[in-house]
Short mmCIF file of C-alpha atoms in Angstrom, two decimals:
data_model
loop_
_atom_site.label_atom_id
_atom_site.label_comp_id
_atom_site.label_asym_id
_atom_site.label_seq_id
_atom_site.Cartn_x
_atom_site.Cartn_y
_atom_site.Cartn_z
CA MET A 29 7.91 13.83 -37.06
CA GLU A 30 5.24 15.19 -34.73
CA LEU A 31 3.89 13.83 -31.47
CA ARG A 32 0.36 13.86 -32.82
CA GLN A 33 1.47 11.56 -35.65
CA LEU A 34 2.84 9.09 -33.10
CA ARG A 35 -0.40 9.34 -31.16
CA TYR A 36 -2.41 8.61 -34.30
CA PHE A 37 -0.20 5.64 -35.20
CA VAL A 38 -0.56 4.13 -31.72
CA ALA A 39 -4.33 4.63 -31.77
CA VAL A 40 -4.69 2.87 -35.15
CA VAL A 41 -2.66 -0.09 -33.87
CA GLU A 42 -4.66 -0.33 -30.64
CA GLU A 43 -8.01 -0.05 -32.45
CA ALA A 44 -6.90 -2.27 -35.37
CA GLY A 45 -8.38 0.17 -37.84
CA PHE A 46 -8.64 3.77 -38.95
CA THR A 47 -12.38 4.15 -38.41
CA ARG A 48 -12.35 3.23 -34.72
CA ALA A 49 -9.14 5.19 -34.13
CA ALA A 50 -10.70 8.29 -35.70
CA GLU A 51 -13.77 7.92 -33.47
CA ARG A 52 -11.59 7.53 -30.39
CA LEU A 53 -9.55 10.63 -31.28
CA HIS A 54 -12.59 12.63 -32.46
CA LEU A 55 -11.02 13.19 -35.87
CA ALA A 56 -12.11 12.78 -39.47
CA GLN A 57 -10.79 9.51 -40.88
CA PRO A 58 -9.20 11.03 -44.03
CA GLY A 59 -7.17 13.46 -41.95
CA LEU A 60 -6.02 10.69 -39.63
CA SER A 61 -4.97 8.49 -42.57
CA ALA A 62 -3.09 11.39 -44.17
CA GLN A 63 -1.11 12.10 -41.01
CA VAL A 64 -0.09 8.44 -40.58
CA ARG A 65 1.00 8.24 -44.23
CA GLN A 66 3.02 11.42 -43.73
CA LEU A 67 4.77 9.75 -40.77
CA GLU A 68 5.55 6.69 -42.90
CA ARG A 69 6.99 8.89 -45.67
CA GLU A 70 9.22 10.70 -43.18
CA LEU A 71 10.50 7.40 -41.77
CA GLY A 72 10.86 5.82 -45.18
CA GLN A 73 9.09 2.60 -44.18
CA PRO A 74 5.46 1.41 -44.01
CA LEU A 75 4.35 1.06 -40.39
CA LEU A 76 0.91 -0.44 -41.01
CA ASP A 77 -0.31 -3.38 -43.06
CA ARG A 78 -3.61 -2.28 -44.62
CA SER A 79 -4.15 -5.39 -46.76
CA GLY A 80 -6.43 -7.33 -44.39
CA ARG A 81 -9.78 -6.63 -42.81
CA ALA A 82 -7.96 -5.39 -39.71
CA VAL A 83 -5.08 -2.96 -39.84
CA ARG A 84 -1.96 -4.42 -38.24
CA PRO A 85 1.56 -3.11 -37.68
CA THR A 86 4.26 -4.24 -40.08
CA GLU A 87 7.51 -5.69 -38.77
CA VAL A 88 8.93 -2.16 -38.72
CA GLY A 89 5.74 -0.91 -37.06
CA GLU A 90 6.07 -3.53 -34.30
CA ALA A 91 9.63 -2.38 -33.68
CA VAL A 92 8.64 1.30 -33.61
CA LEU A 93 5.53 0.87 -31.45
CA PRO A 94 7.20 0.68 -27.99
CA TYR A 95 9.28 3.78 -28.75
CA ALA A 96 6.18 5.69 -29.85
CA ARG A 97 4.38 4.72 -26.65
CA ALA A 98 7.40 5.66 -24.55
CA ALA A 99 7.62 9.08 -26.22
CA LEU A 100 3.94 9.77 -25.57
CA ALA A 101 4.26 8.59 -21.96
CA ALA A 102 7.29 10.83 -21.43
CA VAL A 103 5.44 13.89 -22.71
CA GLU A 104 2.46 13.12 -20.49
CA GLY A 105 4.83 12.68 -17.55
CA VAL A 106 6.36 16.09 -18.19
CA ARG A 107 2.92 17.68 -18.38
CA GLN A 108 1.71 15.99 -15.19
CA THR A 109 4.87 16.87 -13.26
CA VAL A 110 4.60 20.54 -14.21
CA GLN A 111 0.94 20.58 -13.16
CA GLU A 112 1.79 18.95 -9.83
CA TYR A 113 4.55 21.41 -9.05
CA SER A 114 2.27 24.25 -10.07
CA GLY A 115 -0.16 23.26 -7.32
CA LEU A 116 -2.58 21.44 -9.63
CA LEU A 117 -1.92 18.04 -8.13
CA ARG A 118 -2.84 15.12 -10.34
CA GLY A 119 -2.00 11.45 -10.39
CA ARG A 120 -2.56 8.50 -8.11
CA VAL A 121 -1.48 7.59 -4.59
CA ALA A 122 -1.72 3.99 -3.41
CA ILE A 123 -1.92 3.45 0.36
CA GLY A 124 -1.84 0.23 2.34
CA LEU A 125 -3.54 0.00 5.74
CA VAL A 126 -3.53 -2.63 8.44
CA PRO A 127 -7.07 -3.86 9.16
CA GLY A 128 -8.72 -1.57 11.69
CA ALA A 129 -6.53 1.43 10.86
CA LEU A 130 -9.55 3.51 9.83
CA ALA A 131 -10.93 3.11 13.35
CA HIS A 132 -7.78 4.59 14.93
CA PRO A 133 -8.28 7.83 16.93
CA LEU A 134 -6.26 9.68 14.28
CA ASP A 135 -9.35 9.35 12.02
CA LEU A 136 -7.50 8.53 8.84
CA ALA A 137 -10.77 8.59 6.92
CA ALA A 138 -11.27 12.27 7.78
CA LEU A 139 -7.67 13.04 6.87
CA LEU A 140 -8.06 11.35 3.47
CA ALA A 141 -11.34 13.19 2.89
CA GLY A 142 -9.61 16.50 3.60
CA PHE A 143 -6.83 15.63 1.17
CA HIS A 144 -9.39 14.73 -1.50
CA ARG A 145 -11.21 18.04 -1.04
CA ALA A 146 -7.95 19.94 -1.40
CA HIS A 147 -6.74 17.90 -4.38
CA PRO A 148 -9.72 16.37 -6.20
CA GLY A 149 -7.54 15.51 -9.20
CA VAL A 150 -5.59 12.91 -7.21
CA GLU A 151 -6.93 9.37 -7.18
CA VAL A 152 -6.32 7.73 -3.80
CA THR A 153 -6.61 3.95 -3.58
CA LEU A 154 -6.69 1.99 -0.31
CA THR A 155 -5.62 -1.61 0.25
CA GLU A 156 -5.86 -3.65 3.45
CA ASP A 157 -3.27 -6.37 3.95
CA VAL A 158 -0.98 -7.87 6.55
CA SER A 159 2.02 -5.72 7.30
CA GLN A 160 4.64 -7.95 5.69
CA GLY A 161 2.77 -7.89 2.39
CA MET A 162 2.42 -4.12 2.46
CA LEU A 163 6.10 -3.52 3.19
CA SER A 164 7.01 -5.77 0.27
CA ALA A 165 4.55 -3.85 -1.93
CA LEU A 166 6.22 -0.59 -0.89
CA LEU A 167 9.63 -1.89 -1.95
CA GLY A 168 8.16 -3.14 -5.20
CA GLY A 169 6.55 0.19 -6.03
CA GLU A 170 2.98 -1.17 -5.85
CA LEU A 171 2.24 1.07 -2.85
CA ASP A 172 3.39 4.62 -2.17
CA LEU A 173 2.60 4.74 1.57
CA ALA A 174 1.56 2.25 4.23
CA VAL A 175 0.30 2.21 7.80
CA ALA A 176 1.75 -1.08 8.99
CA GLY A 177 2.58 -3.03 12.10
CA VAL A 178 6.34 -3.44 12.51
CA ALA A 179 8.29 -5.92 14.58
CA GLN A 180 11.43 -3.82 15.07
CA GLU A 181 12.36 -0.22 15.70
CA CYS A 182 14.54 0.31 12.61
CA PRO A 183 13.25 -0.16 9.05
CA PRO A 184 14.88 -2.58 6.61
CA PRO A 185 17.02 -1.27 3.72
CA GLY A 186 15.01 0.68 1.17
CA LEU A 187 12.27 1.79 3.56
CA ALA A 188 11.75 4.65 5.98
CA TRP A 189 9.12 4.83 8.70
CA GLU A 190 7.94 6.72 11.72
CA VAL A 191 6.47 4.69 14.58
CA PHE A 192 3.40 6.43 16.00
CA VAL A 193 1.97 3.60 18.11
CA ASP A 194 4.31 1.81 20.53
CA VAL A 195 2.59 -0.06 23.36
CA PRO A 196 3.40 -3.21 25.36
CA LEU A 197 1.96 -6.54 24.31
CA VAL A 198 -0.32 -8.17 26.89
CA VAL A 199 -1.99 -11.51 27.34
CA ALA A 200 -5.73 -11.48 27.98
CA ALA A 201 -7.99 -14.29 29.14
CA VAL A 202 -11.11 -14.86 31.21
CA PRO A 203 -10.27 -14.65 34.96
CA GLU A 204 -10.80 -18.37 35.53
CA HIS A 205 -8.34 -19.37 32.82
CA PRO A 206 -5.28 -21.27 34.19
CA LEU A 207 -2.79 -18.67 32.89
CA PRO A 208 -4.07 -15.63 34.80
CA ALA A 209 -4.99 -17.90 37.74
CA ALA A 210 -1.30 -18.82 38.00
CA HIS A 211 -0.45 -15.12 38.31
CA PRO A 212 -2.85 -13.79 40.95
CA GLU A 213 -1.03 -10.50 41.23
CA ALA A 214 -0.62 -8.09 38.34
CA GLU A 215 2.81 -9.54 37.60
CA ALA A 216 4.35 -9.81 34.17
CA VAL A 217 4.07 -13.12 32.39
CA PRO A 218 7.23 -14.66 30.90
CA SER A 219 7.03 -15.82 27.31
CA ALA A 220 7.67 -19.40 28.42
CA ALA A 221 4.35 -19.35 30.35
CA LEU A 222 2.47 -19.35 27.01
CA GLU A 223 3.64 -22.85 26.16
CA GLY A 224 0.82 -25.39 26.10
CA HIS A 225 -1.97 -22.79 25.99
CA ARG A 226 -4.34 -22.19 23.09
CA LEU A 227 -3.44 -18.74 21.83
CA ILE A 228 -5.49 -16.18 19.92
CA ALA A 229 -3.34 -13.96 17.72
CA LEU A 230 -3.18 -11.73 14.68
CA PRO A 231 -2.38 -13.52 11.38
CA ARG A 232 1.11 -14.35 10.21
CA GLY A 233 2.78 -11.46 8.47
CA THR A 234 1.62 -8.92 11.06
CA GLY A 235 4.11 -7.16 13.32
CA THR A 236 2.55 -8.47 16.54
CA ARG A 237 2.51 -12.08 15.31
CA THR A 238 6.15 -11.80 14.26
CA VAL A 239 7.10 -10.59 17.74
CA LEU A 240 5.09 -13.38 19.40
CA GLU A 241 6.67 -16.13 17.29
CA ARG A 242 10.14 -14.71 17.87
CA LEU A 243 9.74 -14.63 21.65
CA CYS A 244 8.32 -18.15 21.77
CA ALA A 245 11.13 -19.49 19.59
CA GLU A 246 13.69 -17.95 21.93
CA ALA A 247 11.88 -19.64 24.84
CA GLY A 248 12.22 -22.99 23.06
CA PHE A 249 8.71 -23.75 21.81
CA ARG A 250 6.35 -23.09 18.96
CA PRO A 251 3.17 -21.21 19.91
CA HIS A 252 -0.11 -23.06 19.51
CA VAL A 253 -2.27 -20.44 17.77
CA ALA A 254 -5.78 -21.87 17.80
CA PHE A 255 -7.58 -18.79 16.48
CA GLU A 256 -6.59 -15.88 14.28
CA ALA A 257 -8.41 -12.60 13.74
CA ALA A 258 -7.56 -9.42 11.85
CA THR A 259 -7.93 -6.84 14.66
CA PRO A 260 -7.10 -6.67 18.38
CA ASP A 261 -10.77 -6.08 19.25
CA ALA A 262 -11.69 -9.32 17.50
CA LEU A 263 -8.98 -11.15 19.47
CA ALA A 264 -10.42 -9.81 22.73
CA ARG A 265 -13.95 -10.91 21.80
CA LEU A 266 -12.75 -14.45 21.14
CA ALA A 267 -10.83 -14.55 24.41
CA ALA A 268 -13.90 -13.26 26.31
CA ARG A 269 -15.73 -16.39 25.12
CA GLY A 270 -13.15 -18.57 26.83
CA LEU A 271 -11.55 -19.76 23.60
CA GLY A 272 -7.97 -19.15 24.70
CA VAL A 273 -5.38 -16.55 25.59
CA ALA A 274 -5.26 -13.48 23.36
CA VAL A 275 -1.91 -11.80 22.70
CA LEU A 276 -2.61 -8.22 21.71
CA PRO A 277 -1.42 -4.63 22.08
CA GLY A 278 -2.24 -3.21 25.52
CA HIS A 279 -4.71 -0.40 24.92
CA GLY A 280 -6.27 -0.29 28.39
CA PRO A 281 -8.63 -2.72 30.16
CA ARG A 282 -10.71 -5.26 28.25
CA PRO A 283 -14.20 -5.97 29.66
CA GLY A 284 -14.53 -9.52 30.95
CA LEU A 285 -10.81 -10.23 30.65
CA ARG A 286 -7.78 -10.20 32.88
CA THR A 287 -4.83 -8.63 31.11
CA LEU A 288 -1.22 -9.14 32.12
CA PRO A 289 1.87 -7.70 30.43
CA LEU A 290 4.50 -9.90 28.86
CA ALA A 291 7.73 -9.70 30.79
CA ASP A 292 10.09 -9.30 27.84
CA PRO A 293 10.76 -5.59 27.15
CA ARG A 294 10.87 -6.40 23.43
CA ALA A 295 7.21 -7.47 23.52
CA ARG A 296 5.86 -4.32 21.90
CA GLY A 297 3.03 -3.58 19.51
CA ARG A 298 4.22 -1.00 17.02
CA VAL A 299 2.43 0.68 14.12
CA ALA A 300 4.36 2.87 11.72
CA LEU A 301 3.78 5.16 8.77
CA ALA A 302 6.11 3.76 6.10
CA TRP A 303 7.34 4.87 2.68
CA ARG A 304 10.19 4.12 0.26
CA ALA A 305 13.50 5.64 1.31
CA ARG A 306 14.84 5.50 -2.25
CA GLY A 307 13.18 5.79 -5.62
CA PRO A 308 10.61 8.24 -6.98
CA LEU A 309 7.79 9.49 -4.81
CA GLY A 310 5.55 11.85 -6.78
CA PRO A 311 4.43 15.27 -5.54
CA ALA A 312 0.93 13.99 -4.73
CA ALA A 313 2.31 11.15 -2.59
CA ARG A 314 4.74 13.56 -0.90
CA GLU A 315 1.90 15.96 -0.08
CA LEU A 316 -0.19 13.19 1.48
CA LEU A 317 2.84 11.81 3.32
CA GLY A 318 3.42 15.25 4.84
CA ARG A 319 -0.17 15.43 6.06
CA LEU A 320 0.03 11.94 7.55
CA ARG A 321 3.33 12.67 9.31
CA ARG A 322 1.91 15.83 10.87
CA ALA A 323 -1.19 13.92 11.99
CA THR A 324 0.75 11.05 13.55
CA ARG A 325 2.84 13.53 15.53
CA GLY A 326 -0.23 15.40 16.74
CA PRO A 327 -2.41 15.02 19.85
CA GLY A 328 -4.29 12.04 18.39
CA ALA A 329 -1.16 9.92 18.21
CA VAL A 330 -0.25 7.37 20.85
CA PRO A 331 3.01 8.63 22.47
CA VAL A 332 6.12 6.61 21.78
CA PRO A 333 8.15 5.91 24.93
CA ARG A 334 11.66 7.32 24.77
#
């Protein structure tokens, strides 16, 4: 039995005929038919039913088909792995990003472009989602890497991460709003002071929203989130129109708004580079992870308080 015979058998099944399979494989049809018949003789059973207009697998062929596909996939995996370790990186890397991540000072777009130039054989796919969804996708193997907002310092089981943005959460509103008016000095605002106000926050499933809901629950109330937006800048724009109090990471002053820190020391906005702690991570994904880790530790990163 030869691998090419298995490849021919699978192609005939997928194309439901010898003519289309031969065209797909760039072979002469008689040679293809001869090789498949040789495989059937070696196995001692017919694998294909040729009696109808379309060629279909026999009962034995149906049973053999998944093993043939698995054998071909294993050989391709061996070939790809050797190429990757030889410096000819191939394959696919799936990355999840929080909305707005490409606008971060780290310039992730430039970093990805540099990786693509160095390894043009690697297909990189990007997905934007809320952090909770991306972390679940990492655990499920749908993503290889993620830049996600996180609500705690330590990752859950099965994940590893490095926090590269760690800033206090602030409340921001127009100066005449009752909340900042009740705090004329630049004093910290307790979580309980948010009760009864229309809040502007990131969507559920984000790290910042999780922190906000946790703090409000501990203070004994459920936050009234009147508006949601995907990025902190969008939250600030809504607050500047007098639509409520924005709860967002404190990245400096916001034009037209008064910003006050939340008093609870756990009120932090954190963004982390995350990956699976267990399970396979291919050479291409490891190479990109190394580049991202070096970048998030560099001068463009927001320092993490120690």
